[in-house]
Amino acid sequence: IERSAALPTGTPQVPVAIVGAGACGLTAAIFLREAGIDCVLLEREPRASGSTALSSGFIPAPGTRVQRAAGVRDDSPARFAADIQAKAHGRAAPHLVQAYAEAVGPAIDALAERHGLGFELLGGFLYPGHSVARMHTLPARTGAALVAALESAATAAGAMLLTDARVHTLWADGDGRVHGLSYERPDGRTEHLGCDTLLLACNGFGGNATMVREWLPEMREAVFAGH
């Protein structure tokens, strides 16, 4: 973190800078643009990817129109939250569980209806820990296809995607409020970007062995398989 009240002269400024163009960052960009807020996504790789691109791309969500069309009418955020807590032996932070359980269904509906993501309900079996079918997937059934669809939707909505941009420094004022960042380009140049708000969507926890040992000791010997 660089402590300074001002970035170098001539630094461009955006309302929101998002570090990481995986599923989290791209979805945030889509809904920021829906709200009329300009944003820039900075991705260290040559293209949008992230851990979601390495996954199956299945998204659990309750109470969606896709579920109802498939005949699943007895799901709800409360039921989803209960399933999460049961699987986590009651150790998941209740406020985070509630926030996710309530938000993900409307997000799936919005991505499908307003941004063209053709979600289907994964049928045939129940995912471990889920009491009802709620896994949403695109027809390709890959995380890479999901990220590609989110990237297309984000750029169509007007979000700016800057790839090959490895963020290495955050700029903060004397009160610790972040107001910009610096990133490295492929030729080694460092460029700067000012922002009113910063969103870190770069999956830092799983790849940080020290944090995993402290906060998830049962997984301290696990190999991180994410991006």
Coordinates of N, CA and C in Angstrom, one line a residue:
I1 N 0.8 -1.2 0.0 CA 0.0 0.0 0.0 C 0.9 1.2 0.0
E2 N 0.6 2.1 -0.9 CA 1.3 3.4 -1.0 C 0.5 4.5 -0.3
R3 N 1.0 5.1 0.7 CA 0.3 6.2 1.4 C 0.6 7.5 0.8
S4 N -0.5 8.1 0.2 CA -0.3 9.4 -0.5 C -1.7 9.9 -0.7
A5 N -1.8 11.2 -0.6 CA -3.1 11.9 -0.8 C -3.5 12.0 -2.2
A6 N -2.5 11.9 -3.1 CA -2.7 12.1 -4.5 C -1.9 11.1 -5.4
L7 N -2.5 10.7 -6.5 CA -1.7 9.9 -7.4 C -0.9 10.8 -8.3
P8 N 0.0 10.2 -9.1 CA 0.8 11.0 -10.1 C -0.1 11.8 -11.0
T9 N 0.4 13.0 -11.3 CA -0.4 13.9 -12.2 C -0.7 13.2 -13.5
G10 N -2.0 13.5 -13.9 CA -2.4 12.9 -15.2 C -3.1 11.5 -15.1
T11 N -3.1 11.0 -13.8 CA -3.7 9.6 -13.6 C -5.2 9.7 -14.0
P12 N -5.7 8.8 -14.8 CA -7.2 8.7 -15.1 C -7.9 8.3 -13.9
Q13 N -9.2 8.7 -13.8 CA -10.1 8.4 -12.7 C -11.3 7.7 -13.1
V14 N -11.8 6.7 -12.4 CA -13.1 6.0 -12.6 C -13.8 5.9 -11.3
P15 N -15.2 5.8 -11.4 CA -16.0 5.6 -10.2 C -15.6 4.4 -9.4
V16 N -15.5 3.2 -10.2 CA -15.2 1.9 -9.6 C -14.1 1.2 -10.3
A17 N -13.1 0.7 -9.6 CA -12.1 -0.2 -10.2 C -12.3 -1.5 -9.6
I18 N -12.3 -2.6 -10.4 CA -12.5 -3.9 -10.0 C -11.3 -4.7 -10.3
V19 N -10.6 -5.3 -9.3 CA -9.4 -6.1 -9.5 C -9.9 -7.6 -9.6
G20 N -9.7 -8.1 -10.8 CA -10.1 -9.5 -11.1 C -11.3 -9.6 -12.0
A21 N -11.1 -10.2 -13.1 CA -12.2 -10.4 -14.1 C -12.7 -11.9 -14.2
G22 N -13.0 -12.4 -13.0 CA -13.6 -13.7 -12.9 C -15.1 -13.5 -12.8
A23 N -15.8 -14.6 -12.3 CA -17.2 -14.5 -12.2 C -17.7 -13.4 -11.2
C24 N -17.0 -13.2 -10.1 CA -17.3 -12.1 -9.2 C -17.2 -10.8 -9.8
G25 N -16.0 -10.5 -10.3 CA -15.8 -9.1 -10.9 C -16.7 -8.8 -12.0
L26 N -16.9 -9.8 -12.9 CA -17.7 -9.6 -14.1 C -19.2 -9.3 -13.7
T27 N -19.7 -10.1 -12.8 CA -21.0 -9.9 -12.3 C -21.2 -8.6 -11.7
A28 N -20.3 -8.2 -10.9 CA -20.3 -6.8 -10.3 C -20.4 -5.8 -11.3
A29 N -19.5 -5.9 -12.4 CA -19.5 -4.9 -13.4 C -20.8 -4.9 -14.2
I30 N -21.5 -6.0 -14.4 CA -22.7 -6.0 -15.1 C -23.8 -5.2 -14.4
F31 N -23.9 -5.4 -13.0 CA -24.9 -4.7 -12.3 C -24.5 -3.3 -11.9
L32 N -23.2 -3.0 -11.9 CA -22.8 -1.5 -11.8 C -23.3 -0.8 -13.0
R33 N -23.1 -1.4 -14.2 CA -23.5 -0.7 -15.4 C -25.0 -0.6 -15.5
E34 N -25.7 -1.6 -15.0 CA -27.2 -1.5 -15.0 C -27.6 -0.2 -14.2
A35 N -26.8 0.1 -13.1 CA -27.1 1.2 -12.3 C -26.5 2.5 -12.9
G36 N -25.9 2.4 -14.0 CA -25.4 3.6 -14.7 C -24.0 4.1 -14.1
I37 N -23.3 3.2 -13.5 CA -22.0 3.5 -12.9 C -20.9 2.9 -13.7
D38 N -20.0 3.8 -14.1 CA -18.8 3.4 -14.9 C -17.8 2.6 -14.1
C39 N -17.2 1.6 -14.7 CA -16.3 0.7 -14.0 C -15.2 0.2 -14.9
V40 N -14.1 -0.1 -14.4 CA -13.0 -0.8 -15.1 C -12.6 -2.0 -14.4
L41 N -12.5 -3.1 -15.2 CA -12.0 -4.4 -14.6 C -10.6 -4.6 -15.0
L42 N -9.7 -4.9 -14.0 CA -8.3 -5.1 -14.3 C -8.0 -6.6 -14.1
E43 N -7.5 -7.3 -15.1 CA -7.2 -8.7 -15.0 C -5.8 -9.0 -15.4
R44 N -5.1 -9.8 -14.5 CA -3.7 -10.0 -14.8 C -3.4 -10.9 -16.0
E45 N -4.4 -11.7 -16.3 CA -4.2 -12.7 -17.4 C -4.5 -12.0 -18.8
P46 N -4.2 -12.7 -19.9 CA -4.6 -12.1 -21.2 C -6.0 -12.1 -21.5
R47 N -6.8 -12.9 -20.7 CA -8.3 -12.9 -20.9 C -9.0 -13.1 -19.6
A48 N -10.3 -12.8 -19.5 CA -11.0 -13.1 -18.3 C -11.0 -14.6 -18.0
S49 N -10.8 -14.9 -16.7 CA -10.7 -16.3 -16.3 C -11.1 -16.5 -14.9
G50 N -10.1 -16.7 -14.0 CA -10.4 -16.9 -12.6 C -10.7 -18.3 -12.2
S51 N -10.9 -18.6 -10.9 CA -11.2 -19.9 -10.5 C -12.5 -20.5 -11.1
T52 N -13.5 -19.6 -11.3 CA -14.7 -20.1 -11.9 C -14.5 -20.8 -13.3
A53 N -13.6 -20.2 -14.0 CA -13.3 -20.8 -15.4 C -12.7 -22.2 -15.3
L54 N -12.1 -22.5 -14.1 CA -11.5 -23.9 -13.9 C -12.6 -24.8 -13.3
S55 N -13.7 -24.3 -12.9 CA -14.7 -25.1 -12.3 C -15.8 -25.7 -13.2
S56 N -16.8 -26.4 -12.7 CA -17.9 -26.9 -13.5 C -18.8 -25.8 -13.9
G57 N -18.8 -24.6 -13.2 CA -19.6 -23.5 -13.5 C -21.0 -23.6 -13.0
F58 N -21.3 -24.5 -12.0 CA -22.6 -24.7 -11.5 C -22.8 -23.6 -10.4
I59 N -24.0 -23.0 -10.3 CA -24.3 -22.0 -9.4 C -25.6 -22.4 -8.6
P60 N -25.4 -22.6 -7.2 CA -26.6 -22.9 -6.4 C -27.4 -21.6 -6.2
A61 N -28.7 -21.6 -6.4 CA -29.6 -20.5 -6.2 C -31.0 -20.9 -5.9
P62 N -31.7 -20.3 -4.9 CA -33.0 -20.7 -4.6 C -34.1 -19.8 -5.2
G63 N -35.3 -20.4 -5.5 CA -36.4 -19.6 -5.8 C -36.4 -18.9 -7.1
T64 N -35.7 -19.4 -8.1 CA -35.5 -18.8 -9.4 C -36.6 -19.2 -10.4
R65 N -36.7 -18.4 -11.4 CA -37.7 -18.8 -12.5 C -37.3 -20.1 -13.2
V66 N -36.0 -20.3 -13.3 CA -35.6 -21.6 -13.9 C -36.0 -22.8 -13.1
Q67 N -35.9 -22.6 -11.7 CA -36.4 -23.7 -10.9 C -37.9 -23.9 -11.0
R68 N -38.6 -22.9 -11.0 CA -40.1 -23.0 -11.1 C -40.5 -23.6 -12.4
A69 N -39.8 -23.2 -13.5 CA -40.1 -23.8 -14.8 C -39.8 -25.3 -14.9
A70 N -38.9 -25.7 -14.0 CA -38.5 -27.2 -14.0 C -39.3 -27.9 -12.9
G71 N -40.3 -27.2 -12.3 CA -41.2 -27.9 -11.3 C -40.7 -27.8 -9.9
V72 N -39.6 -27.1 -9.6 CA -39.1 -27.0 -8.2 C -39.7 -25.7 -7.7
R73 N -40.7 -25.9 -6.8 CA -41.4 -24.8 -6.2 C -41.4 -24.7 -4.7
D74 N -40.6 -25.5 -4.1 CA -40.5 -25.5 -2.6 C -39.2 -25.1 -2.1
D75 N -38.4 -24.3 -2.9 CA -37.1 -23.8 -2.4 C -37.3 -22.3 -2.0
S76 N -36.4 -21.9 -1.2 CA -36.4 -20.5 -0.7 C -35.0 -20.1 -0.1
P77 N -34.8 -18.8 0.0 CA -33.5 -18.4 0.6 C -33.3 -19.0 2.0
A78 N -34.4 -19.1 2.8 CA -34.3 -19.7 4.2 C -33.9 -21.2 4.1
R79 N -34.4 -21.9 3.2 CA -34.1 -23.3 3.0 C -32.6 -23.5 2.5
F80 N -32.2 -22.7 1.6 CA -30.9 -22.7 1.1 C -29.9 -22.4 2.3
A81 N -30.2 -21.3 3.0 CA -29.3 -21.0 4.2 C -29.2 -22.1 5.2
A82 N -30.3 -22.8 5.4 CA -30.3 -23.9 6.4 C -29.4 -25.0 5.8
D83 N -29.5 -25.3 4.5 CA -28.6 -26.3 3.9 C -27.1 -25.9 4.0
I84 N -26.8 -24.7 3.8 CA -25.4 -24.2 3.9 C -24.9 -24.4 5.4
Q85 N -25.7 -24.0 6.3 CA -25.3 -24.1 7.7 C -25.2 -25.6 8.2
A86 N -26.1 -26.4 7.7 CA -26.0 -27.9 8.0 C -24.7 -28.4 7.5
K87 N -24.3 -28.1 6.2 CA -23.1 -28.6 5.6 C -21.9 -28.0 6.3
A88 N -22.0 -26.8 6.8 CA -20.9 -26.1 7.5 C -20.9 -26.4 9.0
H89 N -21.8 -27.3 9.5 CA -21.9 -27.6 10.9 C -22.1 -26.3 11.7
G90 N -22.9 -25.4 11.1 CA -23.2 -24.2 11.9 C -22.1 -23.2 12.0
R91 N -21.0 -23.3 11.3 CA -19.9 -22.4 11.5 C -19.8 -21.3 10.5
A92 N -20.7 -21.3 9.5 CA -20.6 -20.2 8.5 C -21.2 -19.0 9.1
A93 N -20.7 -17.8 8.8 CA -21.1 -16.5 9.3 C -22.6 -16.3 8.9
P94 N -23.5 -16.2 9.8 CA -24.9 -16.1 9.5 C -25.3 -14.9 8.6
H95 N -24.6 -13.8 8.8 CA -25.0 -12.6 8.0 C -24.5 -12.8 6.6
L96 N -23.4 -13.5 6.4 CA -22.9 -13.7 5.0 C -23.8 -14.7 4.3
V97 N -24.1 -15.8 5.0 CA -25.0 -16.8 4.5 C -26.3 -16.2 4.0
Q98 N -26.9 -15.4 4.9 CA -28.2 -14.8 4.6 C -28.1 -13.8 3.4
A99 N -27.0 -13.1 3.3 CA -26.8 -12.1 2.2 C -26.7 -12.9 0.9
Y100 N -25.9 -13.9 0.9 CA -25.8 -14.7 -0.4 C -27.1 -15.4 -0.7
A101 N -27.7 -16.1 0.2 CA -28.9 -16.8 -0.1 C -30.0 -15.9 -0.6
E102 N -30.1 -14.7 -0.1 CA -31.2 -13.8 -0.6 C -30.9 -13.1 -1.9
A103 N -29.6 -13.0 -2.2 CA -29.2 -12.2 -3.4 C -29.0 -13.0 -4.7
V104 N -28.6 -14.3 -4.5 CA -28.2 -15.1 -5.7 C -29.4 -15.4 -6.6
G105 N -30.5 -15.7 -6.1 CA -31.7 -16.0 -6.9 C -32.0 -14.9 -7.8
P106 N -32.3 -13.7 -7.3 CA -32.6 -12.5 -8.2 C -31.5 -12.2 -9.2
A107 N -30.2 -12.5 -8.8 CA -29.1 -12.3 -9.7 C -29.2 -13.2 -10.9
I108 N -29.4 -14.5 -10.6 CA -29.6 -15.5 -11.7 C -30.7 -15.1 -12.6
D109 N -31.9 -14.7 -12.0 CA -33.0 -14.2 -12.9 C -32.6 -13.0 -13.7
A110 N -31.9 -12.1 -13.2 CA -31.5 -10.9 -13.9 C -30.6 -11.2 -15.0
L111 N -29.6 -12.1 -14.7 CA -28.6 -12.4 -15.8 C -29.3 -13.2 -16.9
A112 N -30.3 -14.0 -16.6 CA -31.0 -14.7 -17.6 C -31.9 -13.8 -18.5
E113 N -32.7 -13.0 -17.8 CA -33.7 -12.2 -18.5 C -33.2 -10.9 -19.1
R114 N -32.2 -10.3 -18.5 CA -31.7 -9.0 -19.0 C -30.4 -9.1 -19.8
H115 N -29.7 -10.2 -19.6 CA -28.4 -10.3 -20.2 C -28.1 -11.5 -21.0
G116 N -29.2 -12.3 -21.2 CA -29.1 -13.4 -22.2 C -28.4 -14.7 -21.7
L117 N -28.1 -14.9 -20.4 CA -27.5 -16.1 -20.0 C -28.5 -17.2 -19.9
G118 N -28.4 -18.2 -20.7 CA -29.4 -19.3 -20.8 C -29.3 -20.4 -19.8
F119 N -29.6 -20.0 -18.5 CA -29.4 -21.0 -17.5 C -30.4 -22.2 -17.6
E120 N -29.9 -23.3 -17.2 CA -30.8 -24.5 -17.0 C -30.6 -25.1 -15.6
L121 N -31.5 -25.9 -15.2 CA -31.4 -26.5 -13.9 C -30.8 -27.9 -14.0
L122 N -29.7 -28.1 -13.3 CA -29.0 -29.4 -13.3 C -29.9 -30.4 -12.6
G123 N -30.3 -31.4 -13.4 CA -31.2 -32.4 -12.8 C -30.6 -33.8 -12.7
G124 N -31.4 -34.7 -12.3 CA -30.9 -36.1 -12.2 C -30.3 -36.6 -10.9
F125 N -29.8 -35.6 -10.1 CA -29.3 -36.0 -8.8 C -29.2 -34.7 -8.0
L126 N -29.1 -34.9 -6.6 CA -28.9 -33.7 -5.8 C -27.5 -33.5 -5.4
Y127 N -27.0 -32.3 -5.6 CA -25.6 -32.0 -5.2 C -25.4 -32.2 -3.7
P128 N -24.3 -32.8 -3.2 CA -24.1 -33.0 -1.8 C -24.4 -31.8 -0.9
G129 N -25.2 -32.0 0.1 CA -25.6 -31.0 1.0 C -26.8 -30.1 0.6
H130 N -27.3 -30.4 -0.5 CA -28.5 -29.6 -1.0 C -29.8 -30.5 -0.9
S131 N -30.8 -29.9 -0.3 CA -32.0 -30.7 -0.1 C -33.0 -30.6 -1.3
V132 N -32.7 -29.9 -2.3 CA -33.5 -29.7 -3.5 C -32.6 -29.3 -4.6
A133 N -33.1 -29.6 -5.9 CA -32.3 -29.2 -7.0 C -32.3 -27.7 -7.2
R134 N -31.1 -27.2 -7.1 CA -30.9 -25.7 -7.3 C -29.6 -25.3 -8.0
M135 N -28.9 -26.3 -8.6 CA -27.7 -26.0 -9.3 C -28.1 -25.5 -10.7
H136 N -27.7 -24.2 -11.0 CA -27.9 -23.6 -12.3 C -26.7 -23.7 -13.2
T137 N -26.9 -24.0 -14.5 CA -25.7 -24.2 -15.4 C -26.1 -23.7 -16.8
L138 N -25.1 -23.3 -17.5 CA -25.3 -23.0 -18.9 C -25.3 -24.3 -19.7
P139 N -25.8 -24.4 -20.9 CA -25.9 -25.7 -21.6 C -24.5 -26.3 -21.8
A140 N -23.4 -25.6 -21.9 CA -22.1 -26.1 -22.1 C -21.6 -26.8 -20.8
R141 N -22.1 -26.5 -19.7 CA -21.8 -27.1 -18.4 C -20.3 -27.0 -18.1
T142 N -19.7 -25.8 -18.3 CA -18.3 -25.6 -18.0 C -18.2 -24.2 -17.4
G143 N -17.2 -24.0 -16.5 CA -17.0 -22.7 -15.9 C -16.4 -21.8 -16.9
A144 N -15.7 -22.3 -17.9 CA -15.1 -21.4 -18.9 C -16.2 -20.8 -19.8
A145 N -17.3 -21.6 -20.0 CA -18.4 -21.0 -20.8 C -19.2 -20.0 -20.0
L146 N -19.3 -20.2 -18.7 CA -19.9 -19.2 -17.8 C -19.2 -17.9 -17.8
V147 N -17.9 -18.0 -17.6 CA -17.1 -16.7 -17.6 C -17.1 -16.0 -18.9
A148 N -17.1 -16.8 -20.0 CA -17.2 -16.2 -21.3 C -18.5 -15.4 -21.5
A149 N -19.6 -16.0 -21.0 CA -20.9 -15.4 -21.1 C -21.0 -14.1 -20.3
L150 N -20.4 -14.2 -19.1 CA -20.4 -13.0 -18.2 C -19.5 -11.9 -18.8
E151 N -18.4 -12.3 -19.4 CA -17.5 -11.3 -20.0 C -18.3 -10.6 -21.2
S152 N -19.0 -11.4 -22.0 CA -19.7 -10.8 -23.1 C -20.8 -9.8 -22.6
A153 N -21.5 -10.3 -21.5 CA -22.6 -9.4 -21.0 C -22.0 -8.1 -20.3
A154 N -20.9 -8.2 -19.7 CA -20.3 -7.1 -19.0 C -19.8 -6.1 -20.0
T155 N -19.1 -6.5 -21.1 CA -18.7 -5.6 -22.1 C -19.8 -5.0 -22.9
A156 N -20.9 -5.8 -23.2 CA -22.0 -5.3 -23.8 C -22.7 -4.2 -23.0
A157 N -22.7 -4.4 -21.7 CA -23.3 -3.4 -20.8 C -22.5 -2.1 -20.7
G158 N -21.2 -2.1 -21.2 CA -20.4 -0.9 -21.2 C -19.3 -0.9 -20.2
A159 N -19.0 -2.1 -19.6 CA -17.9 -2.1 -18.7 C -16.6 -2.2 -19.5
M160 N -15.5 -1.6 -19.0 CA -14.2 -1.7 -19.7 C -13.4 -2.8 -19.0
L161 N -12.8 -3.6 -19.9 CA -12.0 -4.7 -19.4 C -10.6 -4.5 -19.9
L162 N -9.7 -4.4 -18.9 CA -8.2 -4.2 -19.2 C -7.5 -5.5 -18.8
T163 N -7.0 -6.3 -19.7 CA -6.3 -7.5 -19.5 C -4.8 -7.2 -19.5
D164 N -4.1 -8.3 -19.1 CA -2.6 -8.1 -19.0 C -2.2 -7.0 -18.0
A165 N -3.0 -6.8 -17.0 CA -2.8 -5.7 -16.0 C -2.7 -6.3 -14.6
R166 N -1.5 -6.5 -14.2 CA -1.3 -7.1 -12.9 C -1.2 -6.0 -11.8
V167 N -2.2 -5.9 -11.0 CA -2.3 -4.9 -9.9 C -1.3 -5.2 -8.8
H168 N -0.4 -4.3 -8.5 CA 0.6 -4.6 -7.4 C 0.6 -3.6 -6.3
T169 N -0.1 -2.5 -6.4 CA 0.0 -1.4 -5.4 C -1.4 -0.8 -5.3
L170 N -1.8 -0.6 -4.0 CA -3.0 0.2 -3.8 C -2.6 1.5 -3.1
W171 N -3.2 2.6 -3.5 CA -2.9 3.9 -3.0 C -4.0 4.3 -2.0
A172 N -3.5 4.8 -0.8 CA -4.5 5.1 0.3 C -4.1 6.4 0.9
D173 N -5.1 7.2 1.3 CA -4.8 8.5 2.0 C -4.4 8.2 3.4
G174 N -4.3 9.3 4.2 CA -3.8 9.2 5.6 C -4.8 8.5 6.5
D175 N -6.1 8.4 6.1 CA -7.1 7.7 6.9 C -7.2 6.3 6.5
G176 N -6.4 5.8 5.5 CA -6.4 4.5 5.0 C -7.4 4.2 4.0
R177 N -8.1 5.2 3.4 CA -9.1 5.0 2.4 C -8.4 4.9 1.0
V178 N -8.6 3.8 0.4 CA -8.0 3.5 -0.9 C -8.7 4.4 -2.0
H179 N -7.8 5.0 -2.8 CA -8.3 5.9 -3.8 C -7.6 5.7 -5.2
G180 N -6.9 4.6 -5.3 CA -6.3 4.3 -6.6 C -5.4 3.1 -6.5
L181 N -4.9 2.7 -7.7 CA -4.0 1.5 -7.7 C -3.0 1.7 -8.8
S182 N -2.0 0.8 -8.8 CA -1.0 0.8 -9.8 C -0.9 -0.6 -10.4
Y183 N -0.7 -0.8 -11.7 CA -0.6 -2.1 -12.3 C 0.5 -2.2 -13.3
E184 N 1.0 -3.4 -13.5 CA 2.1 -3.6 -14.4 C 1.6 -4.1 -15.7
R185 N 2.1 -3.6 -16.8 CA 1.8 -4.0 -18.2 C 2.8 -5.1 -18.7
P186 N 2.5 -5.8 -19.7 CA 3.4 -6.9 -20.2 C 4.8 -6.4 -20.5
D187 N 5.0 -5.2 -20.9 CA 6.4 -4.7 -21.2 C 7.1 -4.2 -20.0
G188 N 6.5 -4.3 -18.8 CA 7.1 -3.9 -17.6 C 6.8 -2.5 -17.1
R189 N 6.0 -1.7 -17.9 CA 5.6 -0.4 -17.5 C 4.6 -0.5 -16.4
T190 N 4.7 0.5 -15.5 CA 3.6 0.7 -14.4 C 2.7 1.8 -14.8
E191 N 1.4 1.5 -14.8 CA 0.4 2.5 -15.0 C -0.5 2.7 -13.8
H192 N -1.2 3.8 -13.7 CA -2.0 4.1 -12.5 C -3.4 4.4 -12.9
L193 N -4.3 4.1 -11.9 CA -5.7 4.4 -12.1 C -6.3 4.8 -10.7
G194 N -7.0 6.0 -10.8 CA -7.7 6.5 -9.6 C -9.1 6.0 -9.6
C195 N -9.6 5.8 -8.4 CA -11.0 5.3 -8.3 C -11.7 5.9 -7.0
D196 N -13.0 6.0 -7.1 CA -13.8 6.4 -5.9 C -14.0 5.2 -5.0
T197 N -14.2 4.0 -5.6 CA -14.4 2.8 -4.9 C -13.6 1.7 -5.5
L198 N -13.0 0.8 -4.7 CA -12.3 -0.3 -5.2 C -13.0 -1.6 -4.8
L199 N -13.1 -2.5 -5.7 CA -13.6 -3.9 -5.4 C -12.5 -4.9 -5.7
L200 N -12.1 -5.6 -4.6 CA -11.2 -6.7 -4.8 C -11.9 -8.0 -5.1
A201 N -11.8 -8.5 -6.3 CA -12.5 -9.7 -6.7 C -11.5 -10.7 -7.2
C202 N -10.4 -10.9 -6.4 CA -9.3 -11.7 -6.9 C -9.0 -12.9 -6.1
N203 N -10.0 -13.4 -5.3 CA -9.9 -14.7 -4.6 C -8.6 -14.9 -3.8
G204 N -8.3 -13.9 -3.0 CA -7.0 -13.9 -2.3 C -6.9 -14.9 -1.2
F205 N -8.1 -15.4 -0.6 CA -8.0 -16.2 0.6 C -7.5 -17.6 0.3
G206 N -8.0 -18.3 -0.7 CA -7.7 -19.7 -0.9 C -6.2 -19.9 -1.2
G207 N -5.6 -18.9 -1.8 CA -4.2 -19.0 -2.2 C -3.2 -18.5 -1.1
N208 N -3.8 -18.0 0.0 CA -2.9 -17.5 1.1 C -2.8 -18.5 2.2
A209 N -1.7 -19.3 2.2 CA -1.6 -20.4 3.1 C -1.6 -20.0 4.6
T210 N -1.1 -18.8 4.9 CA -1.1 -18.3 6.2 C -2.6 -18.0 6.7
M211 N -3.4 -17.4 5.9 CA -4.8 -17.1 6.2 C -5.5 -18.4 6.4
V212 N -5.3 -19.4 5.5 CA -6.0 -20.7 5.5 C -5.7 -21.4 6.9
R213 N -4.4 -21.4 7.2 CA -4.0 -22.0 8.5 C -4.7 -21.4 9.7
E214 N -4.9 -20.0 9.7 CA -5.5 -19.3 10.8 C -7.0 -19.5 10.8
W215 N -7.6 -19.4 9.7 CA -9.1 -19.3 9.7 C -9.8 -20.6 9.2
L216 N -9.0 -21.5 8.6 CA -9.6 -22.8 8.2 C -8.6 -23.9 8.4
P217 N -8.3 -24.1 9.7 CA -7.1 -25.0 10.0 C -7.4 -26.5 9.5
E218 N -8.6 -26.9 9.4 CA -8.9 -28.2 8.8 C -8.3 -28.4 7.4
M219 N -8.1 -27.3 6.7 CA -7.6 -27.3 5.3 C -6.2 -26.9 5.2
R220 N -5.5 -26.8 6.3 CA -4.1 -26.2 6.3 C -3.2 -27.0 5.4
E221 N -3.4 -28.3 5.2 CA -2.5 -29.1 4.3 C -3.0 -29.2 2.9
A222 N -4.2 -28.6 2.7 CA -4.8 -28.8 1.3 C -4.0 -28.0 0.3
V223 N -4.0 -28.6 -0.9 CA -3.3 -27.9 -2.1 C -4.4 -27.0 -2.7
F224 N -4.1 -25.7 -2.9 CA -5.0 -24.8 -3.5 C -5.1 -25.0 -5.0
A225 N -6.3 -25.4 -5.5 CA -6.5 -25.7 -6.9 C -7.2 -24.6 -7.6
G226 N -7.3 -23.4 -7.1 CA -7.9 -22.3 -7.8 C -6.9 -21.6 -8.7
H227 N -7.4 -20.5 -9.1 CA -6.7 -19.7 -10.1 C -5.6 -18.8 -9.3

